[in-house]
Short mmCIF file of C-alpha atoms in Angstrom, two decimals:
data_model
loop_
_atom_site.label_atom_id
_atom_site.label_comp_id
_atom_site.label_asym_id
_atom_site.label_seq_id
_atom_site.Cartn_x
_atom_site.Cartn_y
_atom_site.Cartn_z
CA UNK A 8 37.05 108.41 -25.69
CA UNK A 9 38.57 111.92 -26.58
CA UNK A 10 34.99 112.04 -28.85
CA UNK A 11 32.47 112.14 -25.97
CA UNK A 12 31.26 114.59 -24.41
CA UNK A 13 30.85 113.19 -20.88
CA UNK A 14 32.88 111.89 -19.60
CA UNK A 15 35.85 113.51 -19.53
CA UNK A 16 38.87 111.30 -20.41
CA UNK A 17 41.60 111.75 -17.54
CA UNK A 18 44.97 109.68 -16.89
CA UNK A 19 42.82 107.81 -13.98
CA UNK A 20 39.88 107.17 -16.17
CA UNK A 21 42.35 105.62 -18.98
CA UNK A 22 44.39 103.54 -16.52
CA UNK A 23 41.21 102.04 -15.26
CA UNK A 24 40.02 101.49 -18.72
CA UNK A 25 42.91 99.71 -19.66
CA UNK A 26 44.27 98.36 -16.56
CA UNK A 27 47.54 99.79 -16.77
CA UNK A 28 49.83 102.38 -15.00
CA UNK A 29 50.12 106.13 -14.91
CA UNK A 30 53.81 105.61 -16.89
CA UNK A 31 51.85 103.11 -19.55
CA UNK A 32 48.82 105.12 -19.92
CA UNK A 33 50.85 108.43 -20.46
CA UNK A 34 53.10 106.74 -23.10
CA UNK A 35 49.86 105.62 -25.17
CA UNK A 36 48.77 109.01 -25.49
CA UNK A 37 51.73 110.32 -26.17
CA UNK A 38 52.10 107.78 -28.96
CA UNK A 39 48.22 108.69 -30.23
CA UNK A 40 49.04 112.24 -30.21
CA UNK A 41 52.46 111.56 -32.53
CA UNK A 42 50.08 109.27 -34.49
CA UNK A 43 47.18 111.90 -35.16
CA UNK A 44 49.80 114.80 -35.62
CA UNK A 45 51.48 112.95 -38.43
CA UNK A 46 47.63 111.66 -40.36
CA UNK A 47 45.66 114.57 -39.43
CA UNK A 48 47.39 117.18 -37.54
CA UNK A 49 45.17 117.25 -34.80
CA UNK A 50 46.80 117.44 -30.82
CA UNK A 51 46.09 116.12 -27.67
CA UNK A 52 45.88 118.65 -24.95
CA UNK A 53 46.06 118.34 -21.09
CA UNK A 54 44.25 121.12 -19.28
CA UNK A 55 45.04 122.21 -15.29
CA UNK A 56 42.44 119.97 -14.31
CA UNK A 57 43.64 116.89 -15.85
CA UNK A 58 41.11 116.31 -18.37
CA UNK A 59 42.32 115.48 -22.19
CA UNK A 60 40.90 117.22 -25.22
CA UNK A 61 41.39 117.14 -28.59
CA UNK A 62 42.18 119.94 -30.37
CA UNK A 63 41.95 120.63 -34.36
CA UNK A 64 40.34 121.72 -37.26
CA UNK A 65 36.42 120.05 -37.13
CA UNK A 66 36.83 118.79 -40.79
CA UNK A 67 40.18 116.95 -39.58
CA UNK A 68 38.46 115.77 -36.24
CA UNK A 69 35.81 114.41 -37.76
CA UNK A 70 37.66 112.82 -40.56
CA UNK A 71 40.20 111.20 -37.55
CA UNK A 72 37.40 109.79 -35.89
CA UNK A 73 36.24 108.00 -39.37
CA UNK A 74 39.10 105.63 -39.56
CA UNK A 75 39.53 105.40 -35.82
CA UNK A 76 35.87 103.96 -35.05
CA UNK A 77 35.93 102.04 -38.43
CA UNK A 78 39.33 100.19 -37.12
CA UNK A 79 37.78 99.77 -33.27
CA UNK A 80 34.40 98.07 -34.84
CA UNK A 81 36.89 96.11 -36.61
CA UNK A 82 39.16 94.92 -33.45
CA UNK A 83 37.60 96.20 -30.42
CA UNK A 84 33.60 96.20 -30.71
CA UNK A 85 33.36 95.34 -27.49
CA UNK A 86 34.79 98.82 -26.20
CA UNK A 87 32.12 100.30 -28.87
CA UNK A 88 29.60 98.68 -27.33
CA UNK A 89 30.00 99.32 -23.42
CA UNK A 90 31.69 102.51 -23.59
CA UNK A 91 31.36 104.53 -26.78
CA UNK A 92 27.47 103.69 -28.06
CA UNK A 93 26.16 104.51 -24.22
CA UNK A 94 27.62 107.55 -24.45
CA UNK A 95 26.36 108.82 -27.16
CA UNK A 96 22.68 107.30 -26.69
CA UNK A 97 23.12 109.01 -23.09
CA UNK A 98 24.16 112.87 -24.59
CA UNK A 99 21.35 112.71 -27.23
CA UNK A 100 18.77 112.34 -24.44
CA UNK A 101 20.18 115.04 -22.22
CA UNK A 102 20.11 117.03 -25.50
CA UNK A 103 16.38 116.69 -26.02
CA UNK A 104 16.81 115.44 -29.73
CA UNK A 105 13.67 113.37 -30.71
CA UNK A 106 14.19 109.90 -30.32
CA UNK A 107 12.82 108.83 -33.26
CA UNK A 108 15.59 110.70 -35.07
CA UNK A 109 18.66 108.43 -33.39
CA UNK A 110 16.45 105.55 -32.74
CA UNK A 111 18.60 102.66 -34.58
CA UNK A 112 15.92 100.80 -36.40
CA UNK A 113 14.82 104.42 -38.02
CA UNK A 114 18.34 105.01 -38.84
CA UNK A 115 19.25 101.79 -39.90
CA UNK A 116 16.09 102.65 -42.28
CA UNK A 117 17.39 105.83 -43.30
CA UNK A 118 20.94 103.35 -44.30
CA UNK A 119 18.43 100.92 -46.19
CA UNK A 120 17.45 104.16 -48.47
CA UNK A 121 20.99 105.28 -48.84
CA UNK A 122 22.57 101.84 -49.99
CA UNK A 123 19.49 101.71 -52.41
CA UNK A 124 20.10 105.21 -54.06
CA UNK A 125 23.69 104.52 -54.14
CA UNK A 126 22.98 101.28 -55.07
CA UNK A 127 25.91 99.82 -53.05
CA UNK A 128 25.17 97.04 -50.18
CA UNK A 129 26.34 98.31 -46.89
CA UNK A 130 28.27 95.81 -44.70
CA UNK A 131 26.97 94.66 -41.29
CA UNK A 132 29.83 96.16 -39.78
CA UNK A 133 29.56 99.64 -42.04
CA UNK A 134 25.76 99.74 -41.31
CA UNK A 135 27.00 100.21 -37.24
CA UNK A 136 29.75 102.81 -38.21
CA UNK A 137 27.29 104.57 -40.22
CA UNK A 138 24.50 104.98 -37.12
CA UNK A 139 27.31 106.09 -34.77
CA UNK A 140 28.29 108.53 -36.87
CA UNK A 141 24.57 109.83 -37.69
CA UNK A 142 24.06 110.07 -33.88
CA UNK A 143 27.65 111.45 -33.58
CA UNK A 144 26.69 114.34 -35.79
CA UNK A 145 23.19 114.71 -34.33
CA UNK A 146 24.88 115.15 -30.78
CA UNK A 147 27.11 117.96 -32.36
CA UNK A 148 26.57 121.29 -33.03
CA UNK A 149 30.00 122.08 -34.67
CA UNK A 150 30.23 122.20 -38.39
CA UNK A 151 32.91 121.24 -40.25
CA UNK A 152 33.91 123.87 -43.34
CA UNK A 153 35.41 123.16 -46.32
CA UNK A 154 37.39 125.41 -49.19
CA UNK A 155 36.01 126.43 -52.24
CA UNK A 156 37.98 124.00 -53.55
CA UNK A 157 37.15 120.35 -52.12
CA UNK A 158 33.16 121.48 -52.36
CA UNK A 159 33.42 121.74 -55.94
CA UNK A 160 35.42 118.18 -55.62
CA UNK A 161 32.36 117.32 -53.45
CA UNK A 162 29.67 118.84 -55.79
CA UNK A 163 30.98 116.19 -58.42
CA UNK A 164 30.68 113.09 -56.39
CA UNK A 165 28.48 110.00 -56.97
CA UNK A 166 27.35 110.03 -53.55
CA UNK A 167 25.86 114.27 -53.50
CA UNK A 168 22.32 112.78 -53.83
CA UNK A 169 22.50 110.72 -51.18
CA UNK A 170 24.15 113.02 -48.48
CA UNK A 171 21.73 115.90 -49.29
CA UNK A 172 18.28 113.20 -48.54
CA UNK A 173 19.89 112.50 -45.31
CA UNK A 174 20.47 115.92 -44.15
CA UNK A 175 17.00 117.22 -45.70
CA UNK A 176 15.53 114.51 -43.48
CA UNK A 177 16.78 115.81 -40.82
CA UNK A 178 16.25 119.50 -40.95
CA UNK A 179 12.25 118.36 -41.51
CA UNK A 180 12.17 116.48 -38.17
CA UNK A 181 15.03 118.07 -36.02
CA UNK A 182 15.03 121.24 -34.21
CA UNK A 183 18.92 121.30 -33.40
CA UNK A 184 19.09 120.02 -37.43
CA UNK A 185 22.67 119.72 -39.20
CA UNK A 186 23.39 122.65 -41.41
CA UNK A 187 23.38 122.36 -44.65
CA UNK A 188 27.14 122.64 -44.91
CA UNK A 189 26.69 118.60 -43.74
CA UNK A 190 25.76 117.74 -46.73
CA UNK A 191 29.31 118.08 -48.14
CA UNK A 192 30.33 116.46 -45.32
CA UNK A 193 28.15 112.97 -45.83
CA UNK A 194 29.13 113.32 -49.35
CA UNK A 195 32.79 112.44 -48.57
CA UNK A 196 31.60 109.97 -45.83
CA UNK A 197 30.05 107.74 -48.21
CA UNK A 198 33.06 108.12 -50.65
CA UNK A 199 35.67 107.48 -47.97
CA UNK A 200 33.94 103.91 -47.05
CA UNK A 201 33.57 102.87 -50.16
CA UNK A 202 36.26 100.96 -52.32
CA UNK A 203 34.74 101.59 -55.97
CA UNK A 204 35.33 98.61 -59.12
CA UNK A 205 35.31 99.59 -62.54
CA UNK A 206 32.09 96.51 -63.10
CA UNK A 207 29.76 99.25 -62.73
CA UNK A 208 30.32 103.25 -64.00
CA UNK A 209 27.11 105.16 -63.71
CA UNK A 210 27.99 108.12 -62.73
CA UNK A 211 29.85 111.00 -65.23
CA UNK A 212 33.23 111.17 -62.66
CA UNK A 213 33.61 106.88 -62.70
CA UNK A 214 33.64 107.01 -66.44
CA UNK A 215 36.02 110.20 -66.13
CA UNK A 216 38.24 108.73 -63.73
CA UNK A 217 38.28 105.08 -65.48
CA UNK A 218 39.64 106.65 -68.66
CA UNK A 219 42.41 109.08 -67.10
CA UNK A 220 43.73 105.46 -65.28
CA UNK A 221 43.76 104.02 -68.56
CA UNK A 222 45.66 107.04 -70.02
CA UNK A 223 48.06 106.75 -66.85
CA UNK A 224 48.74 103.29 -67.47
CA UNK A 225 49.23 103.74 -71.01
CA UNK A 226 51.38 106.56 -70.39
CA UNK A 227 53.37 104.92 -68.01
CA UNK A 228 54.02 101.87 -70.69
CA UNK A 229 55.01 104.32 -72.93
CA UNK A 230 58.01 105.73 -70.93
CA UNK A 231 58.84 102.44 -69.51
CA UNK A 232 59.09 100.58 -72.83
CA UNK A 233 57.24 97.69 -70.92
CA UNK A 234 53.56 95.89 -70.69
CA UNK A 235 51.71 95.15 -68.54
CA UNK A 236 50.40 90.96 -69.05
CA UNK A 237 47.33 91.91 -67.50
CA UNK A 238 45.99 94.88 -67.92
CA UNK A 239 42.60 94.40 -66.74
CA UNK A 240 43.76 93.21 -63.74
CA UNK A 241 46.14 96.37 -63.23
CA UNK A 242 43.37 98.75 -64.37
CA UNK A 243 40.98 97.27 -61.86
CA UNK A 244 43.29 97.65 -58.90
CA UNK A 245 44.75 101.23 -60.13
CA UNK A 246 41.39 102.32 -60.69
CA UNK A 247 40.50 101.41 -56.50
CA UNK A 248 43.30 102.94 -55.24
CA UNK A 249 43.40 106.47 -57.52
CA UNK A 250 39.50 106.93 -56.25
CA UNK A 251 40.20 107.14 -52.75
CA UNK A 252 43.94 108.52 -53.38
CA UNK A 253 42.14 111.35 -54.86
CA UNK A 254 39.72 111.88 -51.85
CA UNK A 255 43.34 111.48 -49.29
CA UNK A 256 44.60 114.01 -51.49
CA UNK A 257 41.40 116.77 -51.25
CA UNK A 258 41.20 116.21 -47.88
CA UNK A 259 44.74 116.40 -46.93
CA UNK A 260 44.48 112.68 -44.83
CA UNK A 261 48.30 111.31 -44.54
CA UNK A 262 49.22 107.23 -44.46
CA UNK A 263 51.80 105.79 -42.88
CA UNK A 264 55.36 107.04 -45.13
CA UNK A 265 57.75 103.63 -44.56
CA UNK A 266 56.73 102.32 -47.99
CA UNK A 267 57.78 105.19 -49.38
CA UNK A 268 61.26 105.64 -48.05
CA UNK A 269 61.45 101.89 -49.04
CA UNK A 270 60.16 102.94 -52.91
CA UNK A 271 63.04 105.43 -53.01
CA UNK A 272 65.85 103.39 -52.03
CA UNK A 273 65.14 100.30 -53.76
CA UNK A 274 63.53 101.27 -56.95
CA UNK A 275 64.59 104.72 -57.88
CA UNK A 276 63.83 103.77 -62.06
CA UNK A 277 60.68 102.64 -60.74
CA UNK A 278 59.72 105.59 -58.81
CA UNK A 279 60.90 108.18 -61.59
CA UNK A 280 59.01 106.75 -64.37
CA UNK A 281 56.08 106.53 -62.14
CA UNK A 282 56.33 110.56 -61.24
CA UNK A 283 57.01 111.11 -65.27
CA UNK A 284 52.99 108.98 -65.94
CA UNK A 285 51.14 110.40 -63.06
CA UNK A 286 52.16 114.14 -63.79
CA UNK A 287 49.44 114.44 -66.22
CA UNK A 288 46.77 112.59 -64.17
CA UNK A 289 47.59 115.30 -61.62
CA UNK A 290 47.56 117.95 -64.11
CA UNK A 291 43.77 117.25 -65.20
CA UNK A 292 42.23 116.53 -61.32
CA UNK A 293 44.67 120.21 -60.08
CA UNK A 294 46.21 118.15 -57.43
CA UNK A 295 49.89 116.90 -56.13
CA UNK A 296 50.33 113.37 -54.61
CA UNK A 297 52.99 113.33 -51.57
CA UNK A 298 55.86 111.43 -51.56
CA UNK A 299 53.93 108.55 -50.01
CA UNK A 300 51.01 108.13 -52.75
CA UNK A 301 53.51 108.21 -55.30
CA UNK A 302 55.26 105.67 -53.83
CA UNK A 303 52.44 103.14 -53.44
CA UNK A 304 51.53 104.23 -57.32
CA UNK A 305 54.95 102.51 -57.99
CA UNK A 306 54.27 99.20 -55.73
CA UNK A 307 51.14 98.67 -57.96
CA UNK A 308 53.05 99.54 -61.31
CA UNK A 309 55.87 97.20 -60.57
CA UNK A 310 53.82 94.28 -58.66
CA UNK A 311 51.86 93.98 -62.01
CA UNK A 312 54.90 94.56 -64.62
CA UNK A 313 55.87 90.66 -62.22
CA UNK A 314 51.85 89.39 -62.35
CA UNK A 315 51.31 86.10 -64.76
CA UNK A 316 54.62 85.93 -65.98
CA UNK A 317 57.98 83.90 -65.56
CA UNK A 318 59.54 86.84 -64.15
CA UNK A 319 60.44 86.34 -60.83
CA UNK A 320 62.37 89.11 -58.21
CA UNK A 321 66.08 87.92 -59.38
CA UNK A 322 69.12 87.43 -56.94
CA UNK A 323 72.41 89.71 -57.62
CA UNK A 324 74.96 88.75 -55.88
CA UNK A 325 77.55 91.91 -54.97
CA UNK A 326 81.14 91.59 -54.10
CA UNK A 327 82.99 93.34 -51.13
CA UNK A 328 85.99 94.83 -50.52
CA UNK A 329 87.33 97.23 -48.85
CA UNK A 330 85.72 100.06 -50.35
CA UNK A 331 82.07 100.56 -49.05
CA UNK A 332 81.14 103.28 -51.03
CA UNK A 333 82.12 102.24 -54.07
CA UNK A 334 79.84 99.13 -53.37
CA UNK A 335 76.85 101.55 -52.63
CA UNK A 336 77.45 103.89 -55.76
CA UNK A 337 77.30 100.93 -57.53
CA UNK A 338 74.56 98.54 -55.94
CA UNK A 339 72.27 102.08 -56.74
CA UNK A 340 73.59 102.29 -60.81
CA UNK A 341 72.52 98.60 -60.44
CA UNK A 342 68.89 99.41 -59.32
CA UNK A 343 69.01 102.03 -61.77
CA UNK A 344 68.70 99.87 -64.50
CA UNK A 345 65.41 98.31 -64.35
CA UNK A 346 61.72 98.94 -63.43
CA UNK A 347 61.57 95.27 -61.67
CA UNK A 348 62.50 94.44 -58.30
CA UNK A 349 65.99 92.82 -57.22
CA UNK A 350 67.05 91.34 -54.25
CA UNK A 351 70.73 93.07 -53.50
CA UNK A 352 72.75 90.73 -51.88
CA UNK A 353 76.62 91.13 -50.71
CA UNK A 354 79.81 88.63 -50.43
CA UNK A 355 83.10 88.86 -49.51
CA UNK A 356 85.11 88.21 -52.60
CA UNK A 357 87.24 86.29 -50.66
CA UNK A 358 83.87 83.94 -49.76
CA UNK A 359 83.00 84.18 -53.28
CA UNK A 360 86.28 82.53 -54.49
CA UNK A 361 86.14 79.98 -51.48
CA UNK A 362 82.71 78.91 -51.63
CA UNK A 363 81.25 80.36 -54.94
CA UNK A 364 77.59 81.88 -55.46
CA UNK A 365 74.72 81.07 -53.36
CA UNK A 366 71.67 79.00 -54.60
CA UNK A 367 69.16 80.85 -56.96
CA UNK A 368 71.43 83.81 -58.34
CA UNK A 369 71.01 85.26 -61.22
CA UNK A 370 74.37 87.42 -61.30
CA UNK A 371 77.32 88.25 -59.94
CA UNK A 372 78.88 92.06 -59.73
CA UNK A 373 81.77 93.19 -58.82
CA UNK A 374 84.13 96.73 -58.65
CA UNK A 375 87.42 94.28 -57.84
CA UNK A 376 88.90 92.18 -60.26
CA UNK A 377 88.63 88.48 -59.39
CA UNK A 378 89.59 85.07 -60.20
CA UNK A 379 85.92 83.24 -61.01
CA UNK A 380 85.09 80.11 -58.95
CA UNK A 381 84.98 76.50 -61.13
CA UNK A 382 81.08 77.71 -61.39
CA UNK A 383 79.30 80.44 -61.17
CA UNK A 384 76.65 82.44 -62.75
CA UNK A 385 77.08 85.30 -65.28
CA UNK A 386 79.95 87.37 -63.96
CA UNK A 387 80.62 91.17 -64.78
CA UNK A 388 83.70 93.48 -63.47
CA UNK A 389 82.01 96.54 -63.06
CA UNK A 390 84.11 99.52 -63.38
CA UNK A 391 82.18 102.83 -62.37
CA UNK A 392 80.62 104.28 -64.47
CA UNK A 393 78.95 101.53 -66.53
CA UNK A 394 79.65 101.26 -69.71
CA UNK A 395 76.39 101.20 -72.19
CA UNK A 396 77.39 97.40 -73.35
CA UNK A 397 77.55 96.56 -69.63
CA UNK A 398 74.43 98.46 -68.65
CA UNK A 399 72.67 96.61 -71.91
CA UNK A 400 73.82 93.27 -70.91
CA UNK A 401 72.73 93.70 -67.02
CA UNK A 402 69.22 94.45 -68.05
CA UNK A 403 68.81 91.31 -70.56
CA UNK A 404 69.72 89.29 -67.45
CA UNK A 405 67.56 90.73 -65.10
CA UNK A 406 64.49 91.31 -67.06
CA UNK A 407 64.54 88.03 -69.22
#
């Protein structure tokens, strides 16, 4: 709602919408606004007569409103289709623009040509996103500007040819045509909606990209002193998610940072080795990944290192005491250790000597000395720091 003109979204007009409160409907945009800050630092502003607006940079507005309708086709068409699609049909009249320019069959034509020159087929559901957006920018005058930087990124992209025979369309039939500068803009609109395979690599940055994820992963087994069982399958997936990490990256577009705190508590070995591979990756495409790419780089690393294999996440067993952060210091040397994930759980040694080792684990550690149960699983007193023949013999046991 914060994306149409007319009209103006107010606490009243939101309560009615949703058929809540004044309390409820404030919260939810309060929550939005923490939401959009955090992705794509744009701000919701109240003005003195109650109307909301959204305030930002027209590259990050625009790129907002990509995900945002995408995801409310997905669970709320129906909104899309009484409130948001009226709307805009409604301001492109009062703006005079030629109706056979936003006429849907014509630009559902114009989609026909664009999945045949990218030679991709558009889903039902992307074909709709795509013609709001087209009338979106035809209702607009504001353009969105981009460094010197991500057009050069742009300028490279599979999709350029594409972009520029929409625009070019336009500026022949349209006297309030898009500026040129739109061009990059459609460029990264195609990209961003697309999830691109390795099957087919036509154009010069697929093959260029396909071979620096090969060097990453290769890289990456190098330092690790593991492999991969299927690297195909690995390649395929890594391949996916570098293409549009790379656009996130341009384009400055956050995701959501729990997986990442997650990464760095639970596999720190992981998470270093995966920095160490991708440093040259971001050497050769000049960019940084945050702290949250990286760390979904690592969940695809170590989800494949466990793919087709016997290897299975493997159950430590820790035993307590009374000194907690001892325990921590060395549950983290423990994680240390190896690439592959564990699952860290702790016992009293006191329940440990009544009632021995749960079901299913692989090993039991422990800082305190202590008389073994009539069974258990491989035992080791740990004394901090390990000691290389202990550190050796925890990783056979976890990684065999």
């Amino acid at each position: 709602m914060l994306y149409l003109p007319e009209p103006l979204l107010t606490l009243d007009s939101l309560c009615q919408l949703n058929h809540v409160d004044p309390p409820l409907a404030r919260q939810d945009i309060a929550e939005v606004d923490e939401e959009i800050q955090r992705y794509h630092r744009l701000a919701i502003l109240q003005q003195q007569d109650g109307t909301f607006l959204l305030q930002g940079d027209e590259l990050d507005r625009r790129l907002c409103l990509l995900h945002w309708l995408r995801r409310a086709l997905r669970v709320s068409p129906v909104f899309i289709e009484g409130h948001f699609t009226p709307a805009l049909r409604q301001h492109l009249q009062a703006r005079q623009i030629e109706k056979l320019l936003y006429n849907e069959r014509n630009l559902q034509a114009l989609i026909e040509h664009c999945a045949g020159r990218l030679q991709r087929n558009f889903s039902p559901r992307d074909r709709l996103f795509l013609q709001l957006f087209m009338q979106y920018s035809l209702c607009h005058t504001r353009q969105a500007s981009f460094s010197a930087r991500q057009q050069l990124w742009l300028e490279n992209k599979a999709e350029r040819l594409a972009a520029q025979e929409v625009i070019q369309h336009w500026q022949r039939r349209c006297r309030f045509a898009p500026d040129a500068s739109e061009i990059d803009f459609y460029t990264l609109l195609f990209s961003m909606i697309h999830a691109p395979s390795p099957g087919r690599l036509s154009h010069q940055g697929e093959r260029e990209l396909m071979e620096q994820t090969q060097r990453l992963m290769a890289r990456f087994q190098s330092l690790s002193g593991m492999r991969f069982s299927n690297e195909q399958g690995l390649c395929s997936q890594l391949y996916t998610h570098l293409a549009q990490a790379l656009d996130r990256c341009h384009f400055l577009i956050g995701i959501d940072n729990s997986l990442s705190e997650e990464v760095i508590r639970l596999y720190p070995r992981l998470l270093r080795t995966t920095r160490s591979a991708v440093e040259t990756f971001e050497n050769h495409y000049g960019i940084r990944f945050s702290a949250e790419e990286m760390g979904l780089i690592a969940v695809i690393f170590g989800s494949w290192l466990m793919q087709e294999s016997a290897l299975q996440e493997k159950q430590v067993l820790l035993l307590t005491g009374d000194e907690a952060a001892l325990e921590k210091e060395l549950e983290q040397q423990l994680r240390e250790l190896t690439l592959l994930p564990l699952n860290i759980k702790y016992l009293s040694t006191c329940d440990f000597q009544r009632y021995g080792a749960p079901k299913g684990v692989t090993l039991v550690v422990s800082p305190y000395a202590a008389p073994l149960p009539l069974y258990s699983p491989p035992f080791i007193h740990a004394e901090l720091p390990l000691t290389a023949h202990q550190q050796q013999r925890i990783r056979l046991l976890l990684e065999s």
